[in-house]
Amino acid sequence: MDGAAPAPALLEFCLRGTTLELHTTGPAAAAEDAFILQEVLLDRCYFRHGVSLRPGDAVVDVGAHVGAFAAAALASVPGGDVTYLGVEPAPPTFAALTANLLGCGGAASSGGSFFELNPAYGHVAAPPAPGRVSPPYPRNVTLERAALAREAPPGGEAATLVFFPAMPANSTLAGWAAEKAALQGAAMPERFASRALLTAPLRTLGELLAAHGLAGGGGGGVALLKVDCEGAELEVLQGLGGPDAWRSVRQVVAEVHDVLPGEFDAPPGAPPGRAPPAAAPPELRGPRGGGIDGAAVVFVPHPGAPGAPPPREGGRVLAVAALLAGAGMAVVIECPLLIQGLPINYAVFARRPDG
């Protein structure tokens, strides 16, 4: 099922007059990589609605892909004065993430990191300035290959991943493969046709933060938790724990599918991760807007999809919003784009009132 991850491919992207070099999983994923670089790095899509970072903040990135969000986060503070923990389960993607953030040999001294290849981001790897709060680069960057779930499995079983070589950022745990096929397979069937089953260690968000000294308020906690894991966002957040655990988190950003419970479950007995792409777009029926009170939870139009409706009542987006609002955060929801005219992906931004 798993083999040695292939060496990352170094590709050059020319985007809006900006040239960037990036280690990727391979040329097959270049179109997806270009889209993500524009959306996450150039447009800074996760840094909206007041989400920001301060010197010395800790960032946890669940679903780190090849590091576009990491680069945006580190570059957002002078001198890259941020502590970053990136989590990515798929071996090919994790190899590219490591090359981008720590160099081709997994250490900055090996050369070739994103910050060394792209002068506009070179300040992240520059010698530390006086007064720096975080450890100097690269000691402020930690990477872990893992998948996260609501509960840790007994006996430490590994998670099964469905990896899409042409759409690696859309790779997902096997339990959400049917959902992915239904939501986006009809729009891009050729890009989801090729797939491989891989494995990754499985743990909870609470375990992850405790292992890296970020649980509780003693070490300053997590300034920004970003979660984008193609279907598992609610379970990942539920894996942090109760109210006491959430007090250590200041801000959350997440990309969440607008899916109702059981709506796209695989048929009983279906092989893991083998759902074929959908022949037609899903209908996504159901009432919308319940749970958006205009105070703790707000829905706002996005310039990229000004006519998109609010998420559906009883769906995953509003479940994530309710969890974060219950943790004492103010929540903003937006739909940044339509896929075949459908509001599938919603962005959720949550901040503590004093954050």
mmCIF file of C-alpha atoms in Angstrom:
data_model
loop_
_atom_site.group_PDB
_atom_site.id
_atom_site.type_symbol
_atom_site.label_atom_id
_atom_site.label_comp_id
_atom_site.label_asym_id
_atom_site.label_seq_id
_atom_site.Cartn_x
_atom_site.Cartn_y
_atom_site.Cartn_z
ATOM 1 C CA MET A 1 0.000 0.000 0.000
ATOM 2 C CA ASP A 2 2.805 2.435 0.860
ATOM 3 C CA GLY A 3 6.212 2.760 -0.655
ATOM 4 C CA ALA A 4 9.006 5.262 -0.400
ATOM 5 C CA ALA A 5 7.741 8.737 -1.269
ATOM 6 C CA PRO A 6 9.158 10.022 -4.564
ATOM 7 C CA ALA A 7 11.533 12.967 -4.400
ATOM 8 C CA PRO A 8 9.707 16.300 -4.693
ATOM 9 C CA ALA A 9 9.797 18.125 -8.025
ATOM 10 C CA LEU A 10 10.975 21.749 -8.078
ATOM 11 C CA LEU A 11 8.670 23.763 -10.344
ATOM 12 C CA GLU A 12 8.544 27.428 -11.293
ATOM 13 C CA PHE A 13 5.246 29.323 -11.232
ATOM 14 C CA CYS A 14 4.617 32.728 -12.791
ATOM 15 C CA LEU A 15 1.575 34.243 -11.115
ATOM 16 C CA ARG A 16 0.413 37.845 -11.589
ATOM 17 C CA GLY A 17 3.903 38.998 -12.455
ATOM 18 C CA THR A 18 5.445 37.123 -9.528
ATOM 19 C CA THR A 19 7.780 34.176 -10.107
ATOM 20 C CA LEU A 20 7.903 31.553 -7.374
ATOM 21 C CA GLU A 21 9.825 28.298 -7.069
ATOM 22 C CA LEU A 22 8.096 25.541 -5.131
ATOM 23 C CA HIS A 23 8.816 21.910 -4.316
ATOM 24 C CA THR A 24 5.730 19.930 -5.341
ATOM 25 C CA THR A 25 4.535 16.342 -5.527
ATOM 26 C CA GLY A 26 5.091 16.425 -9.303
ATOM 27 C CA PRO A 27 4.069 18.110 -12.576
ATOM 28 C CA ALA A 28 0.665 16.386 -12.528
ATOM 29 C CA ALA A 29 -0.311 18.620 -9.607
ATOM 30 C CA ALA A 30 0.988 21.890 -11.100
ATOM 31 C CA ALA A 31 -2.467 23.320 -11.875
ATOM 32 C CA GLU A 32 -3.678 22.709 -8.335
ATOM 33 C CA ASP A 33 -0.429 24.082 -6.871
ATOM 34 C CA ALA A 34 -0.782 27.286 -8.916
ATOM 35 C CA PHE A 35 -4.342 27.800 -7.673
ATOM 36 C CA ILE A 36 -3.299 27.276 -4.046
ATOM 37 C CA LEU A 37 -0.317 29.612 -4.321
ATOM 38 C CA GLN A 38 -2.583 32.364 -5.626
ATOM 39 C CA GLU A 39 -5.351 31.776 -3.107
ATOM 40 C CA VAL A 40 -3.316 31.064 0.036
ATOM 41 C CA LEU A 41 -0.014 32.870 -0.451
ATOM 42 C CA LEU A 42 -0.742 35.817 -2.753
ATOM 43 C CA ASP A 43 -4.361 36.492 -1.741
ATOM 44 C CA ARG A 44 -3.769 35.436 1.902
ATOM 45 C CA CYS A 45 -7.259 33.920 2.004
ATOM 46 C CA TYR A 46 -6.901 32.688 5.581
ATOM 47 C CA PHE A 47 -5.954 36.112 6.933
ATOM 48 C CA ARG A 48 -9.373 37.748 6.705
ATOM 49 C CA HIS A 49 -11.965 39.012 9.173
ATOM 50 C CA GLY A 50 -9.384 40.143 11.696
ATOM 51 C CA VAL A 51 -7.269 36.962 11.744
ATOM 52 C CA SER A 52 -3.662 38.020 12.314
ATOM 53 C CA LEU A 53 -0.402 37.031 13.969
ATOM 54 C CA ARG A 54 1.943 38.729 16.419
ATOM 55 C CA PRO A 55 5.649 38.157 17.105
ATOM 56 C CA GLY A 56 6.136 34.954 19.055
ATOM 57 C CA ASP A 57 2.753 33.451 18.172
ATOM 58 C CA ALA A 58 2.324 29.698 17.692
ATOM 59 C CA VAL A 59 0.603 28.445 14.530
ATOM 60 C CA VAL A 60 -0.732 24.912 14.060
ATOM 61 C CA ASP A 61 -1.489 23.881 10.480
ATOM 62 C CA VAL A 62 -3.593 20.722 10.087
ATOM 63 C CA GLY A 63 -3.524 19.757 6.434
ATOM 64 C CA ALA A 64 -0.313 21.629 5.645
ATOM 65 C CA HIS A 65 -0.070 20.385 2.029
ATOM 66 C CA VAL A 66 3.241 21.612 0.529
ATOM 67 C CA GLY A 67 3.529 24.729 2.701
ATOM 68 C CA ALA A 68 1.755 27.675 1.043
ATOM 69 C CA PHE A 69 -0.065 28.562 4.260
ATOM 70 C CA ALA A 70 3.132 28.029 6.240
ATOM 71 C CA ALA A 71 4.937 30.533 4.024
ATOM 72 C CA ALA A 72 2.085 33.026 4.379
ATOM 73 C CA ALA A 73 2.027 32.656 8.154
ATOM 74 C CA LEU A 74 5.782 32.881 8.658
ATOM 75 C CA ALA A 75 6.103 35.827 6.276
ATOM 76 C CA SER A 76 3.276 37.740 7.966
ATOM 77 C CA VAL A 77 5.407 38.636 11.008
ATOM 78 C CA PRO A 78 8.697 40.570 10.699
ATOM 79 C CA GLY A 79 11.622 38.174 10.549
ATOM 80 C CA GLY A 80 9.288 35.180 10.520
ATOM 81 C CA ASP A 81 9.034 35.485 14.317
ATOM 82 C CA VAL A 82 6.432 32.711 14.606
ATOM 83 C CA THR A 83 6.542 29.136 15.892
ATOM 84 C CA TYR A 84 4.998 26.828 13.283
ATOM 85 C CA LEU A 85 3.781 23.223 13.591
ATOM 86 C CA GLY A 86 2.663 21.631 10.321
ATOM 87 C CA VAL A 87 0.784 18.333 10.072
ATOM 88 C CA GLU A 88 0.390 16.467 6.779
ATOM 89 C CA PRO A 89 -0.440 12.759 6.374
ATOM 90 C CA ALA A 90 0.384 11.828 2.754
ATOM 91 C CA PRO A 91 4.046 10.782 2.264
ATOM 92 C CA PRO A 92 4.541 12.468 -1.170
ATOM 93 C CA THR A 93 3.018 15.715 0.077
ATOM 94 C CA PHE A 94 4.931 15.578 3.351
ATOM 95 C CA ALA A 95 8.196 15.207 1.408
ATOM 96 C CA ALA A 96 7.431 18.355 -0.595
ATOM 97 C CA LEU A 97 6.374 20.205 2.564
ATOM 98 C CA THR A 98 9.664 19.279 4.233
ATOM 99 C CA ALA A 99 11.685 20.429 1.221
ATOM 100 C CA ASN A 100 9.860 23.765 1.084
ATOM 101 C CA LEU A 101 10.120 24.584 4.777
ATOM 102 C CA LEU A 102 13.393 22.918 5.762
ATOM 103 C CA GLY A 103 15.315 22.337 2.530
ATOM 104 C CA CYS A 104 15.806 19.293 0.363
ATOM 105 C CA GLY A 105 17.659 17.367 3.041
ATOM 106 C CA GLY A 106 15.128 18.136 5.757
ATOM 107 C CA ALA A 107 17.379 20.766 7.318
ATOM 108 C CA ALA A 108 17.815 24.397 6.384
ATOM 109 C CA SER A 109 21.562 23.937 6.021
ATOM 110 C CA SER A 110 20.931 21.656 3.040
ATOM 111 C CA GLY A 111 19.663 24.627 1.026
ATOM 112 C CA GLY A 112 16.768 24.857 -1.342
ATOM 113 C CA SER A 113 13.970 25.803 1.049
ATOM 114 C CA PHE A 114 11.157 28.028 -0.229
ATOM 115 C CA PHE A 115 12.619 30.934 1.739
ATOM 116 C CA GLU A 116 16.049 30.490 0.144
ATOM 117 C CA LEU A 117 14.658 30.026 -3.362
ATOM 118 C CA ASN A 118 12.343 33.052 -3.305
ATOM 119 C CA PRO A 119 14.001 36.333 -2.262
ATOM 120 C CA ALA A 120 10.688 38.008 -1.399
ATOM 121 C CA TYR A 121 10.363 35.512 1.456
ATOM 122 C CA GLY A 122 14.027 35.397 2.417
ATOM 123 C CA HIS A 123 13.473 37.376 5.611
ATOM 124 C CA VAL A 124 11.944 34.252 7.180
ATOM 125 C CA ALA A 125 15.331 32.504 7.073
ATOM 126 C CA ALA A 126 17.455 35.600 7.802
ATOM 127 C CA PRO A 127 19.570 35.813 10.979
ATOM 128 C CA PRO A 128 17.311 36.685 13.929
ATOM 129 C CA ALA A 129 16.923 40.331 14.879
ATOM 130 C CA PRO A 130 17.357 41.528 18.474
ATOM 131 C CA GLY A 131 14.239 41.013 20.543
ATOM 132 C CA ARG A 132 13.011 37.983 18.621
ATOM 133 C CA VAL A 133 10.510 35.928 20.634
ATOM 134 C CA SER A 134 10.409 32.639 18.722
ATOM 135 C CA PRO A 135 13.397 30.347 18.215
ATOM 136 C CA PRO A 136 15.439 31.288 15.139
ATOM 137 C CA TYR A 137 14.729 29.594 11.821
ATOM 138 C CA PRO A 138 14.707 26.625 11.277
ATOM 139 C CA ARG A 139 14.162 25.710 14.940
ATOM 140 C CA ASN A 140 10.806 27.525 14.859
ATOM 141 C CA VAL A 141 9.474 25.033 12.276
ATOM 142 C CA THR A 142 8.301 21.546 13.283
ATOM 143 C CA LEU A 143 6.675 19.071 10.905
ATOM 144 C CA GLU A 144 4.802 15.881 11.709
ATOM 145 C CA ARG A 145 3.407 13.281 9.335
ATOM 146 C CA ALA A 146 0.059 12.276 10.809
ATOM 147 C CA ALA A 147 -3.689 12.295 10.282
ATOM 148 C CA LEU A 148 -5.989 13.597 13.011
ATOM 149 C CA ALA A 149 -9.305 12.180 14.217
ATOM 150 C CA ARG A 150 -11.891 12.648 16.967
ATOM 151 C CA GLU A 151 -10.486 9.739 18.964
ATOM 152 C CA ALA A 152 -7.167 7.922 18.942
ATOM 153 C CA PRO A 153 -7.591 4.341 17.717
ATOM 154 C CA PRO A 154 -6.881 1.493 20.156
ATOM 155 C CA GLY A 155 -3.559 -0.136 19.488
ATOM 156 C CA GLY A 156 -2.290 2.738 17.376
ATOM 157 C CA GLU A 157 -3.809 1.632 14.065
ATOM 158 C CA ALA A 158 -2.837 3.688 11.038
ATOM 159 C CA ALA A 159 -5.288 5.716 8.976
ATOM 160 C CA THR A 160 -5.970 4.873 5.335
ATOM 161 C CA LEU A 161 -5.653 7.822 2.955
ATOM 162 C CA VAL A 162 -6.894 8.229 -0.588
ATOM 163 C CA PHE A 163 -4.170 10.132 -2.453
ATOM 164 C CA PHE A 164 -4.977 11.858 -5.766
ATOM 165 C CA PRO A 165 -1.716 12.483 -7.715
ATOM 166 C CA ALA A 166 -3.290 15.218 -9.851
ATOM 167 C CA MET A 167 -5.082 16.807 -6.852
ATOM 168 C CA PRO A 168 -2.948 16.013 -3.803
ATOM 169 C CA ALA A 169 -4.424 18.870 -1.756
ATOM 170 C CA ASN A 170 -7.782 17.122 -2.146
ATOM 171 C CA SER A 171 -6.482 13.811 -0.824
ATOM 172 C CA THR A 172 -8.509 12.624 2.138
ATOM 173 C CA LEU A 173 -9.040 9.913 4.704
ATOM 174 C CA ALA A 174 -10.764 6.898 3.178
ATOM 175 C CA GLY A 175 -13.967 7.585 5.092
ATOM 176 C CA TRP A 176 -14.474 10.806 3.124
ATOM 177 C CA ALA A 177 -13.499 9.540 -0.345
ATOM 178 C CA ALA A 178 -17.125 9.028 -1.411
ATOM 179 C CA GLU A 179 -17.912 12.595 -0.335
ATOM 180 C CA LYS A 180 -14.994 13.970 -2.316
ATOM 181 C CA ALA A 181 -16.031 11.988 -5.392
ATOM 182 C CA ALA A 182 -19.610 13.234 -5.121
ATOM 183 C CA LEU A 183 -18.768 16.882 -4.508
ATOM 184 C CA GLN A 184 -15.994 17.468 -7.039
ATOM 185 C CA GLY A 185 -15.711 14.358 -9.168
ATOM 186 C CA ALA A 186 -18.358 15.496 -11.650
ATOM 187 C CA ALA A 187 -16.568 18.833 -12.157
ATOM 188 C CA MET A 188 -13.087 17.348 -12.717
ATOM 189 C CA PRO A 189 -13.424 13.587 -13.283
ATOM 190 C CA GLU A 190 -10.073 13.271 -15.026
ATOM 191 C CA ARG A 191 -8.238 14.817 -12.084
ATOM 192 C CA PHE A 192 -9.781 12.407 -9.583
ATOM 193 C CA ALA A 193 -9.547 9.283 -11.737
ATOM 194 C CA SER A 194 -6.039 8.326 -10.577
ATOM 195 C CA ARG A 195 -5.677 7.480 -6.901
ATOM 196 C CA ALA A 196 -3.551 5.495 -4.495
ATOM 197 C CA LEU A 197 -4.178 4.143 -1.015
ATOM 198 C CA LEU A 198 -1.592 5.246 1.556
ATOM 199 C CA THR A 199 -1.352 5.116 5.334
ATOM 200 C CA ALA A 200 -0.461 7.557 8.087
ATOM 201 C CA PRO A 201 -0.209 7.532 11.890
ATOM 202 C CA LEU A 202 -3.460 8.634 13.534
ATOM 203 C CA ARG A 203 -3.823 10.801 16.646
ATOM 204 C CA THR A 204 -6.064 13.484 18.095
ATOM 205 C CA LEU A 205 -5.576 17.238 18.065
ATOM 206 C CA GLY A 206 -5.396 17.198 21.845
ATOM 207 C CA GLU A 207 -2.593 14.638 21.764
ATOM 208 C CA LEU A 208 -0.754 16.636 19.106
ATOM 209 C CA LEU A 209 -0.834 19.896 21.062
ATOM 210 C CA ALA A 210 0.189 18.190 24.295
ATOM 211 C CA ALA A 211 3.113 16.466 22.591
ATOM 212 C CA HIS A 212 4.425 19.806 21.329
ATOM 213 C CA GLY A 213 3.855 21.804 24.510
ATOM 214 C CA LEU A 214 0.906 23.786 23.120
ATOM 215 C CA ALA A 215 -1.920 22.447 25.269
ATOM 216 C CA GLY A 216 -3.221 24.660 28.053
ATOM 217 C CA GLY A 217 -2.237 28.249 28.590
ATOM 218 C CA GLY A 218 1.137 27.716 30.198
ATOM 219 C CA GLY A 219 3.189 28.044 27.016
ATOM 220 C CA GLY A 220 0.999 30.667 25.402
ATOM 221 C CA GLY A 221 -1.207 28.153 23.618
ATOM 222 C CA VAL A 222 -2.116 28.316 19.931
ATOM 223 C CA ALA A 223 -2.534 31.739 18.378
ATOM 224 C CA LEU A 224 -3.884 30.365 15.100
ATOM 225 C CA LEU A 225 -5.205 26.895 14.316
ATOM 226 C CA LYS A 226 -5.766 26.273 10.605
ATOM 227 C CA VAL A 227 -7.670 23.130 9.587
ATOM 228 C CA ASP A 228 -8.189 22.006 5.989
ATOM 229 C CA CYS A 229 -8.337 18.238 5.685
ATOM 230 C CA GLU A 230 -10.979 17.537 3.050
ATOM 231 C CA GLY A 231 -13.929 16.397 5.102
ATOM 232 C CA ALA A 232 -12.534 15.632 8.561
ATOM 233 C CA GLU A 233 -12.503 19.182 9.957
ATOM 234 C CA LEU A 234 -15.328 18.700 12.479
ATOM 235 C CA GLU A 235 -13.832 15.472 13.834
ATOM 236 C CA VAL A 236 -10.391 17.083 14.058
ATOM 237 C CA LEU A 237 -11.771 19.977 16.106
ATOM 238 C CA GLN A 238 -13.778 17.627 18.324
ATOM 239 C CA GLY A 239 -10.510 15.828 19.075
ATOM 240 C CA LEU A 240 -9.128 18.803 20.987
ATOM 241 C CA GLY A 241 -11.269 18.191 24.057
ATOM 242 C CA GLY A 242 -13.585 20.221 26.255
ATOM 243 C CA PRO A 243 -13.833 23.928 27.164
ATOM 244 C CA ASP A 244 -10.613 23.947 29.176
ATOM 245 C CA ALA A 245 -8.636 22.753 26.162
ATOM 246 C CA TRP A 246 -10.200 25.370 23.907
ATOM 247 C CA ARG A 247 -9.120 28.230 26.157
ATOM 248 C CA SER A 248 -5.586 27.798 24.807
ATOM 249 C CA VAL A 249 -6.696 28.546 21.204
ATOM 250 C CA ARG A 250 -7.075 32.199 20.156
ATOM 251 C CA GLN A 251 -8.089 31.938 16.482
ATOM 252 C CA VAL A 252 -9.283 29.223 14.101
ATOM 253 C CA VAL A 253 -9.595 29.169 10.317
ATOM 254 C CA ALA A 254 -11.037 26.185 8.494
ATOM 255 C CA GLU A 255 -12.296 25.144 5.079
ATOM 256 C CA VAL A 256 -15.386 22.977 5.480
ATOM 257 C CA HIS A 257 -17.661 21.092 3.051
ATOM 258 C CA ASP A 258 -21.362 21.907 3.346
ATOM 259 C CA VAL A 259 -22.452 18.297 3.865
ATOM 260 C CA LEU A 260 -25.329 16.839 5.884
ATOM 261 C CA PRO A 261 -24.745 13.796 8.123
ATOM 262 C CA GLY A 262 -24.711 10.627 6.026
ATOM 263 C CA GLU A 263 -25.372 12.508 2.790
ATOM 264 C CA PHE A 264 -22.435 11.072 0.857
ATOM 265 C CA ASP A 265 -21.532 7.986 2.859
ATOM 266 C CA ALA A 266 -20.060 5.129 0.853
ATOM 267 C CA PRO A 267 -22.405 2.149 0.273
ATOM 268 C CA PRO A 268 -22.106 -0.667 2.851
ATOM 269 C CA GLY A 269 -19.302 -3.048 1.947
ATOM 270 C CA ALA A 270 -17.665 -0.678 -0.524
ATOM 271 C CA PRO A 271 -13.860 -1.013 -0.687
ATOM 272 C CA PRO A 272 -12.121 1.828 1.184
ATOM 273 C CA GLY A 273 -11.487 4.857 -0.958
ATOM 274 C CA ARG A 274 -12.767 3.409 -4.231
ATOM 275 C CA ALA A 275 -15.833 5.563 -4.798
ATOM 276 C CA PRO A 276 -15.982 6.565 -8.482
ATOM 277 C CA PRO A 277 -16.379 10.229 -9.411
ATOM 278 C CA ALA A 278 -19.996 11.353 -9.536
ATOM 279 C CA ALA A 279 -21.670 11.454 -12.941
ATOM 280 C CA ALA A 280 -23.523 14.681 -12.121
ATOM 281 C CA PRO A 281 -23.168 17.495 -9.582
ATOM 282 C CA PRO A 282 -24.915 16.923 -6.239
ATOM 283 C CA GLU A 283 -28.150 18.793 -5.584
ATOM 284 C CA LEU A 284 -27.309 20.007 -2.046
ATOM 285 C CA ARG A 285 -30.924 20.486 -1.054
ATOM 286 C CA GLY A 286 -32.184 21.602 2.339
ATOM 287 C CA PRO A 287 -33.066 24.727 4.311
ATOM 288 C CA ARG A 288 -30.286 27.237 4.840
ATOM 289 C CA GLY A 289 -29.298 29.866 7.365
ATOM 290 C CA GLY A 290 -30.430 28.331 10.660
ATOM 291 C CA GLY A 291 -27.865 28.803 13.420
ATOM 292 C CA ILE A 292 -26.588 32.081 11.964
ATOM 293 C CA ASP A 293 -27.697 34.580 14.604
ATOM 294 C CA GLY A 294 -25.871 37.655 13.311
ATOM 295 C CA ALA A 295 -24.001 37.941 16.611
ATOM 296 C CA ALA A 296 -21.907 34.923 17.620
ATOM 297 C CA VAL A 297 -22.177 33.458 14.093
ATOM 298 C CA VAL A 298 -22.297 35.688 11.013
ATOM 299 C CA PHE A 299 -22.494 34.879 7.294
ATOM 300 C CA VAL A 300 -20.976 37.413 4.887
ATOM 301 C CA PRO A 301 -20.794 37.409 1.074
ATOM 302 C CA HIS A 302 -17.369 36.813 -0.478
ATOM 303 C CA PRO A 303 -16.262 38.885 -3.499
ATOM 304 C CA GLY A 304 -15.468 35.669 -5.360
ATOM 305 C CA ALA A 305 -19.031 34.351 -4.997
ATOM 306 C CA PRO A 306 -21.271 37.263 -3.984
ATOM 307 C CA GLY A 307 -24.467 35.315 -4.667
ATOM 308 C CA ALA A 308 -23.574 32.226 -2.635
ATOM 309 C CA PRO A 309 -26.201 31.279 -0.034
ATOM 310 C CA PRO A 310 -25.622 30.550 3.659
ATOM 311 C CA PRO A 311 -24.735 26.964 4.600
ATOM 312 C CA ARG A 312 -27.439 24.347 5.167
ATOM 313 C CA GLU A 313 -29.126 23.758 8.493
ATOM 314 C CA GLY A 314 -27.878 20.612 10.208
ATOM 315 C CA GLY A 315 -24.751 20.488 8.060
ATOM 316 C CA ARG A 316 -21.069 20.279 8.873
ATOM 317 C CA VAL A 317 -20.348 23.983 8.340
ATOM 318 C CA LEU A 318 -22.836 25.087 10.974
ATOM 319 C CA ALA A 319 -21.729 22.262 13.287
ATOM 320 C CA VAL A 320 -18.169 23.617 13.131
ATOM 321 C CA ALA A 321 -19.478 27.151 13.694
ATOM 322 C CA ALA A 322 -21.504 26.024 16.718
ATOM 323 C CA LEU A 323 -18.508 24.238 18.243
ATOM 324 C CA LEU A 324 -16.324 27.339 17.891
ATOM 325 C CA ALA A 325 -19.024 29.709 19.119
ATOM 326 C CA GLY A 326 -19.513 27.401 22.099
ATOM 327 C CA ALA A 327 -15.793 27.758 22.803
ATOM 328 C CA GLY A 328 -16.300 31.509 23.215
ATOM 329 C CA MET A 329 -15.284 32.677 19.746
ATOM 330 C CA ALA A 330 -16.971 35.060 17.327
ATOM 331 C CA VAL A 331 -17.492 33.202 14.038
ATOM 332 C CA VAL A 332 -17.661 34.497 10.459
ATOM 333 C CA ILE A 333 -18.655 32.194 7.584
ATOM 334 C CA GLU A 334 -18.185 32.881 3.898
ATOM 335 C CA CYS A 335 -18.348 30.905 0.644
ATOM 336 C CA PRO A 336 -15.266 31.907 -1.395
ATOM 337 C CA LEU A 337 -16.164 30.131 -4.643
ATOM 338 C CA LEU A 338 -18.801 28.073 -6.402
ATOM 339 C CA ILE A 339 -17.989 24.719 -8.013
ATOM 340 C CA GLN A 340 -20.240 24.140 -11.031
ATOM 341 C CA GLY A 341 -22.490 26.795 -9.554
ATOM 342 C CA LEU A 342 -22.756 24.995 -6.209
ATOM 343 C CA PRO A 343 -21.746 26.291 -2.756
ATOM 344 C CA ILE A 344 -19.620 23.343 -1.641
ATOM 345 C CA ASN A 345 -16.676 24.804 0.277
ATOM 346 C CA TYR A 346 -17.168 27.341 3.041
ATOM 347 C CA ALA A 347 -14.467 29.197 4.968
ATOM 348 C CA VAL A 348 -14.939 29.562 8.716
ATOM 349 C CA PHE A 349 -13.059 32.226 10.704
ATOM 350 C CA ALA A 350 -13.223 32.287 14.501
ATOM 351 C CA ARG A 351 -11.593 34.662 16.966
ATOM 352 C CA ARG A 352 -11.819 35.341 20.649
ATOM 353 C CA PRO A 353 -13.263 38.807 21.293
ATOM 354 C CA ASP A 354 -10.026 39.838 22.988
ATOM 355 C CA GLY A 355 -7.836 38.194 20.294
#
